[in-house]
PDB file of C-alpha atoms in Angstrom:
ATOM      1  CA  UNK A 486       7.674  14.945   7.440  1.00  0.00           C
ATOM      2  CA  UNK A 487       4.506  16.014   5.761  1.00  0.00           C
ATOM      3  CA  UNK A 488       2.221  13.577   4.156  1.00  0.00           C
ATOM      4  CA  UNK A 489      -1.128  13.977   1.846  1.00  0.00           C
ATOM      5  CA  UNK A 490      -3.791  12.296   3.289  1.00  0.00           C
ATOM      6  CA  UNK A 491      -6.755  11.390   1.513  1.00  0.00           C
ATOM      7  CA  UNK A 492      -8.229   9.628   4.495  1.00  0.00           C
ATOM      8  CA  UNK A 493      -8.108   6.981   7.370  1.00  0.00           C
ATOM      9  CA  UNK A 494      -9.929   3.842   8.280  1.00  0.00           C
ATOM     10  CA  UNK A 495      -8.908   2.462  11.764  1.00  0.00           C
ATOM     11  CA  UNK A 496     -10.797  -0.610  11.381  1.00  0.00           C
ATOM     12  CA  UNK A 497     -10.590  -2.216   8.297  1.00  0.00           C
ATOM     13  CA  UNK A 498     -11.239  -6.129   7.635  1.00  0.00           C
ATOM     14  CA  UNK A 499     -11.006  -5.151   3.490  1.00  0.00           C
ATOM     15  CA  UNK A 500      -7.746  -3.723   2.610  1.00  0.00           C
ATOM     16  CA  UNK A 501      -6.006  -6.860   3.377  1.00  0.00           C
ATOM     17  CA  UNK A 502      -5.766  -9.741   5.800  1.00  0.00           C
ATOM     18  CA  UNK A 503      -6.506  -9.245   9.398  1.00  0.00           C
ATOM     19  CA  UNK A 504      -7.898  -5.824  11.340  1.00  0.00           C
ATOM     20  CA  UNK A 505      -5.826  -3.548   9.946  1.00  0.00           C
ATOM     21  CA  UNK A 506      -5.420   0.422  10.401  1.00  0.00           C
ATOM     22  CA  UNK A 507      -6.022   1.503   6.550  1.00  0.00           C
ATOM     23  CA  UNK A 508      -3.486   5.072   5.413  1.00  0.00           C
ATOM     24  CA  UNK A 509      -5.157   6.252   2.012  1.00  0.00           C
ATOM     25  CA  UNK A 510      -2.254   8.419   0.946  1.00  0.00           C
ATOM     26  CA  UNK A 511      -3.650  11.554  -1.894  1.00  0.00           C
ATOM     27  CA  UNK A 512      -2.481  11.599  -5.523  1.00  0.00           C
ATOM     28  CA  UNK A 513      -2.528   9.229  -8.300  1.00  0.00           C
ATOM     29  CA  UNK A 514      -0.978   9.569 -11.853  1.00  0.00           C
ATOM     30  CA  UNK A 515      -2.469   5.997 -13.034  1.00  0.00           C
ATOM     31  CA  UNK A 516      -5.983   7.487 -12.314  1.00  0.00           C
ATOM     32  CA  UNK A 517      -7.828   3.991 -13.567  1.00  0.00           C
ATOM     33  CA  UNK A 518     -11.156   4.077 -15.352  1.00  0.00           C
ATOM     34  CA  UNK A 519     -13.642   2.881 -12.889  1.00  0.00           C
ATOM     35  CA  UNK A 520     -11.017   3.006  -9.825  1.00  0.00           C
ATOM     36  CA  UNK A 521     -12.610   2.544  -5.866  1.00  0.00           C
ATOM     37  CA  UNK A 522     -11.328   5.708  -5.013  1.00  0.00           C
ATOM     38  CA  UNK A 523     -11.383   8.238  -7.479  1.00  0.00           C
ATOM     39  CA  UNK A 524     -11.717  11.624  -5.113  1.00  0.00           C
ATOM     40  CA  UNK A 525      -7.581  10.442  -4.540  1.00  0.00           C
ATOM     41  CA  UNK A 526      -6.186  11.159  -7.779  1.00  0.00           C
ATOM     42  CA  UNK A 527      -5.871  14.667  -7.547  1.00  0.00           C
ATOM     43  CA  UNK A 528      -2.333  14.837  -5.517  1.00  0.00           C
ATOM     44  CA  UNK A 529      -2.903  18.294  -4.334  1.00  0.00           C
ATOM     45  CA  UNK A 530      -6.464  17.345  -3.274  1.00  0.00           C
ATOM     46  CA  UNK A 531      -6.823  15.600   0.575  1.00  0.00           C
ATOM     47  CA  UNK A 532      -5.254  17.287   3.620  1.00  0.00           C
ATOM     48  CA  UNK A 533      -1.261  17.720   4.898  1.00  0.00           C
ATOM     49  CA  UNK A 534      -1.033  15.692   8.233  1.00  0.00           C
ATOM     50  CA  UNK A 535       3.119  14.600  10.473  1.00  0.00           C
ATOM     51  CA  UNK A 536       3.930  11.272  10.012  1.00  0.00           C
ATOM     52  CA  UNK A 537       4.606  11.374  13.581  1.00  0.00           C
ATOM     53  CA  UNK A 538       0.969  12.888  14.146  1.00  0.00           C
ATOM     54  CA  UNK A 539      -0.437   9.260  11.941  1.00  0.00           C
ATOM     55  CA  UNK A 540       1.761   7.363  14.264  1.00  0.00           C
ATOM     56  CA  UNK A 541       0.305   8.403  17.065  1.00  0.00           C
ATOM     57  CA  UNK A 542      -3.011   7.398  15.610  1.00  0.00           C
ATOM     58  CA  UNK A 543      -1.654   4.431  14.671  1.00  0.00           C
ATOM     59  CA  UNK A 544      -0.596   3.893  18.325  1.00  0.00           C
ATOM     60  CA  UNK A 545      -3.905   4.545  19.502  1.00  0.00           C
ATOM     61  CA  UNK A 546      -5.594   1.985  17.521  1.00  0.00           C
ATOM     62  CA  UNK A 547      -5.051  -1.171  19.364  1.00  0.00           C
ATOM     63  CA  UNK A 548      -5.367  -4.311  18.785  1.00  0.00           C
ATOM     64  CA  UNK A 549      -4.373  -4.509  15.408  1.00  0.00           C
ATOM     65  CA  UNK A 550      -2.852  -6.878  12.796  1.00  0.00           C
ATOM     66  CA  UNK A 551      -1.029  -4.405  10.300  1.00  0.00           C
ATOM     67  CA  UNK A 552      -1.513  -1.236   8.596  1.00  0.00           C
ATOM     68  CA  UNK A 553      -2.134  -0.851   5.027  1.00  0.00           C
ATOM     69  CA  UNK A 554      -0.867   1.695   2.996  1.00  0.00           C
ATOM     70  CA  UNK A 555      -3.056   2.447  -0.193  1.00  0.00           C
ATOM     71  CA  UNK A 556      -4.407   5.750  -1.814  1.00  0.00           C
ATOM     72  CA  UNK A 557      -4.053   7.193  -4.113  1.00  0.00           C
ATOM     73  CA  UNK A 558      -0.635   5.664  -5.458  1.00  0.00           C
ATOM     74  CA  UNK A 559       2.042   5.052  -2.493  1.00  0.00           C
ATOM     75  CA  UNK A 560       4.823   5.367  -4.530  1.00  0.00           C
ATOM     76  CA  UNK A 561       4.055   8.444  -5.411  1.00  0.00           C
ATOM     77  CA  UNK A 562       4.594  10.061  -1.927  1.00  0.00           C
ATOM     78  CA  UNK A 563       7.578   7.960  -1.651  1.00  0.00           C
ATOM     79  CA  UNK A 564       9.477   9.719   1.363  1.00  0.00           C
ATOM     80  CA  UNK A 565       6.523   9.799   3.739  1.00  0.00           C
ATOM     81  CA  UNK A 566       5.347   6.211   2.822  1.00  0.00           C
ATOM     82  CA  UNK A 567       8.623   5.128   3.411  1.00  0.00           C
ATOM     83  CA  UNK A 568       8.457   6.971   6.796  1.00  0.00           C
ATOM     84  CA  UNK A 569       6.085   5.053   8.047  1.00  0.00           C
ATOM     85  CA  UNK A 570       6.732   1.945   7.121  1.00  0.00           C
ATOM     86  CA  UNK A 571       9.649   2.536   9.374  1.00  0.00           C
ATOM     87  CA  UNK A 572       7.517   3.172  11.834  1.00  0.00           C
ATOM     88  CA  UNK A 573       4.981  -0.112  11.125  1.00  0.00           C
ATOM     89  CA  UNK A 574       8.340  -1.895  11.867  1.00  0.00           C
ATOM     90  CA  UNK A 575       9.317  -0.413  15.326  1.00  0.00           C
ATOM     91  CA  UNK A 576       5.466  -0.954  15.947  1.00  0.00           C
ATOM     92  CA  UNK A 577       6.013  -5.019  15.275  1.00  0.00           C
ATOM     93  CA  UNK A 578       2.882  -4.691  13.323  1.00  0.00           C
ATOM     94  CA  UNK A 579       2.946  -6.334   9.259  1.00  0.00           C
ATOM     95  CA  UNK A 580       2.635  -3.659   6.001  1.00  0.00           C
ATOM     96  CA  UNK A 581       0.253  -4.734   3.423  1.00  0.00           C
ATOM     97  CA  UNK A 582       0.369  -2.097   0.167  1.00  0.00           C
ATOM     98  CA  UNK A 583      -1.362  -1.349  -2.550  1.00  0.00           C
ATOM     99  CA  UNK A 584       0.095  -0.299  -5.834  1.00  0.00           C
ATOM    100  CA  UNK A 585      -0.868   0.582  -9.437  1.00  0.00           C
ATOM    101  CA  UNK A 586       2.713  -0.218 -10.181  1.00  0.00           C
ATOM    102  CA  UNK A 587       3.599  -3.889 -10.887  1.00  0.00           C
ATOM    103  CA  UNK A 588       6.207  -5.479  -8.443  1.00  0.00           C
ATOM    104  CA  UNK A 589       8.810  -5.967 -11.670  1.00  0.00           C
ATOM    105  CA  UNK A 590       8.761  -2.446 -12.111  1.00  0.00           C
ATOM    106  CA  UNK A 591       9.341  -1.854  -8.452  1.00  0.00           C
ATOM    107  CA  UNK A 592      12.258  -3.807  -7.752  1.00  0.00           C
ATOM    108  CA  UNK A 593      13.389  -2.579 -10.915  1.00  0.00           C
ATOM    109  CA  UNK A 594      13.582   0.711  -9.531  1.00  0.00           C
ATOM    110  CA  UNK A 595      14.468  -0.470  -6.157  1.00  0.00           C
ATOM    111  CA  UNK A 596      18.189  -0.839  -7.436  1.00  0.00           C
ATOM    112  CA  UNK A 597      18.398   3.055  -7.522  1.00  0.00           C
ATOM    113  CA  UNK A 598      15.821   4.206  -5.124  1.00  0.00           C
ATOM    114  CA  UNK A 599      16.340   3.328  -1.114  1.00  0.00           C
ATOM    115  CA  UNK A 600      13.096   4.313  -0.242  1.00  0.00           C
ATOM    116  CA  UNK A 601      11.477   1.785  -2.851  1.00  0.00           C
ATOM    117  CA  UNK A 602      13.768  -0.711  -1.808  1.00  0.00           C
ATOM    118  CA  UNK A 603      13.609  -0.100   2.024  1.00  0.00           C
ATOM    119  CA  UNK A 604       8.701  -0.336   1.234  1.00  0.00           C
ATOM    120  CA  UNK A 605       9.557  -3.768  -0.727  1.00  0.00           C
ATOM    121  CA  UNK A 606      12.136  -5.271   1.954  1.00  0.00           C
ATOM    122  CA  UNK A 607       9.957  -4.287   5.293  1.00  0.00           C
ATOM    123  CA  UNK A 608       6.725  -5.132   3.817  1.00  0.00           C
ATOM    124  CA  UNK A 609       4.421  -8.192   4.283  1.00  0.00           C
ATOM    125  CA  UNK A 610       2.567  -7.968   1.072  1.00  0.00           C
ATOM    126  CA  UNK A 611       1.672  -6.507  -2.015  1.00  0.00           C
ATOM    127  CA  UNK A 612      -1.613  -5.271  -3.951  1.00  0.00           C
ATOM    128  CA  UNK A 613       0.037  -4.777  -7.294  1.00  0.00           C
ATOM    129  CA  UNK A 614      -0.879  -3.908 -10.996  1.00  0.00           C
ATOM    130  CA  UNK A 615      -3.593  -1.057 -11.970  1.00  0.00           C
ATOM    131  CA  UNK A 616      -7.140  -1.597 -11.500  1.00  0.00           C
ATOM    132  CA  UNK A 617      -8.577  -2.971 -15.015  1.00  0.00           C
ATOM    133  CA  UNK A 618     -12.691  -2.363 -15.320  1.00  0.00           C
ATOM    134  CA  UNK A 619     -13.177  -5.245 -17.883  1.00  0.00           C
ATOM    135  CA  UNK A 620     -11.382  -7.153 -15.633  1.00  0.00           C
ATOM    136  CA  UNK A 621     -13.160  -6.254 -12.658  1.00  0.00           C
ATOM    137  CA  UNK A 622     -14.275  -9.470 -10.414  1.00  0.00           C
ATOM    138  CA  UNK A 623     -15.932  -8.457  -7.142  1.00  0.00           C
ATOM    139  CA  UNK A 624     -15.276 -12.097  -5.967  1.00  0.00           C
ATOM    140  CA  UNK A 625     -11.264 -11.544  -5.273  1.00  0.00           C
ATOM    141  CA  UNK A 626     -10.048 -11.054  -1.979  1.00  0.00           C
ATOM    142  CA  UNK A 627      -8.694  -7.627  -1.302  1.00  0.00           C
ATOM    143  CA  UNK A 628      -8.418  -6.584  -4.775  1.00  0.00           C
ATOM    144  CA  UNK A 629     -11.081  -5.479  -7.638  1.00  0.00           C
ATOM    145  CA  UNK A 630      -9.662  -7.123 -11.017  1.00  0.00           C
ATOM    146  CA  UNK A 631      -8.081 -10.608 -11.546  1.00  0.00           C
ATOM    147  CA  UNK A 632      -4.697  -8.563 -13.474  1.00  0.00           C
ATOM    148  CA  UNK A 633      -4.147  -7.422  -9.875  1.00  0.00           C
ATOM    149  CA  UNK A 634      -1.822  -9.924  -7.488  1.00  0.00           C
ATOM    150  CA  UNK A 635      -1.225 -10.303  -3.766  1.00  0.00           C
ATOM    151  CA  UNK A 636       2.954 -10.635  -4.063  1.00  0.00           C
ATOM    152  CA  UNK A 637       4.528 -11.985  -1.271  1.00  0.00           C
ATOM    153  CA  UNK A 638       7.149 -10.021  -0.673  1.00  0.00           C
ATOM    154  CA  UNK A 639       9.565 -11.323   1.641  1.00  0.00           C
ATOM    155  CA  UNK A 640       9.753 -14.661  -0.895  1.00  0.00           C
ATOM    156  CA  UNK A 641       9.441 -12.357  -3.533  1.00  0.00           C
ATOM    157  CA  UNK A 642      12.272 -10.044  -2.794  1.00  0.00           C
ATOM    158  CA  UNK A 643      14.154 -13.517  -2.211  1.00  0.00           C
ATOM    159  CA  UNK A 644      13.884 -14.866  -5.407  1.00  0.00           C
ATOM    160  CA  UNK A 645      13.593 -11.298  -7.297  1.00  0.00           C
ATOM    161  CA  UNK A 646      10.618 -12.590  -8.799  1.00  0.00           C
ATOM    162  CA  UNK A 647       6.926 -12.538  -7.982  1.00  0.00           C
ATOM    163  CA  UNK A 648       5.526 -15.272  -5.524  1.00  0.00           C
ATOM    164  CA  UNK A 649       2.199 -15.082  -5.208  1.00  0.00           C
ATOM    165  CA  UNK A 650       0.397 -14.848  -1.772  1.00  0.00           C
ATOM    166  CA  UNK A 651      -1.884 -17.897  -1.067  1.00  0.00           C
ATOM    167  CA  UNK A 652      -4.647 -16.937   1.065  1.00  0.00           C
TER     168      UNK A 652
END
């Protein structure tokens, strides 16, 4: 399976708890005003790279706490983000992601789509909701504006409702 990759970051202590081996997938339809990464909103921009080819990176890259999967928009390369987070599980290693979707609106669509479903059941936690400039606060961890939330997703997907992550 073919993925767009906007980039990688093997060491990353900022795109959610722990050292974690940062994916930024290419292509984003939400393209916020004022968003981190802007040069990933073009979804034919970035580079083609194997899933298996990013595992092997992944494999490389020891120790580490997790990967994160962010972009770009994640859901919008569904079948090769749900590839590796398939693989992040036979690794033993925690999935953070980051969405511009909110979780409601994911498990929503989780009820027809396997792939969404399989992302929300195997993962650790969530980065959800667009990035909002006049709500931009430089002081929250691992997110840029206070509309964004870091969803728990194993109690989350429990309760089919949002718990919120305490740090």
């Amino acid at each position: 399976m073919i993925l767009r990759l906007a980039g990688i970051r093997r060491e990353s202590i900022v795109d959610g708890p722990g050292y974690r081996f940062a994916i930024y997938l290419q292509g984003c339809s939400h393209r916020c005003s004022g968003c981190h990464n802007p040069e990933t909103h073009d979804p034919s921009g970035g580079s083609p790279m194997e899933v298996d080819l990013l595992v092997r990176e992944i494999k490389k890259s020891d120790p580490l706490d997790g990967i994160t999967i962010t972009g770009g928009e994640p859901f919008e390369q569904l079948a090769a983000a749900a590839a590796i987070c398939r693989a992040v599980c036979e690794l033993g290693l925690n999935l953070v992601v980051y969405s511009g979707y909110q979780f409601e609106e994911l498990l929503r669509k989780s009820r027809q789509d396997l792939d969404i479903r399989l992302i929300l059941e195997k993962s650790w936690l969530l980065v959800d909701g667009p990035f909002i400039e006049s709500q931009k606060d430089l002081t929250l961890a691992f997110r840029g504006s206070r509309n964004q939330r870091l969803i728990d997703l194993p109690r989350s997907m429990e309760a089919s409702a949002p718990v919120i992550y305490a740090i």
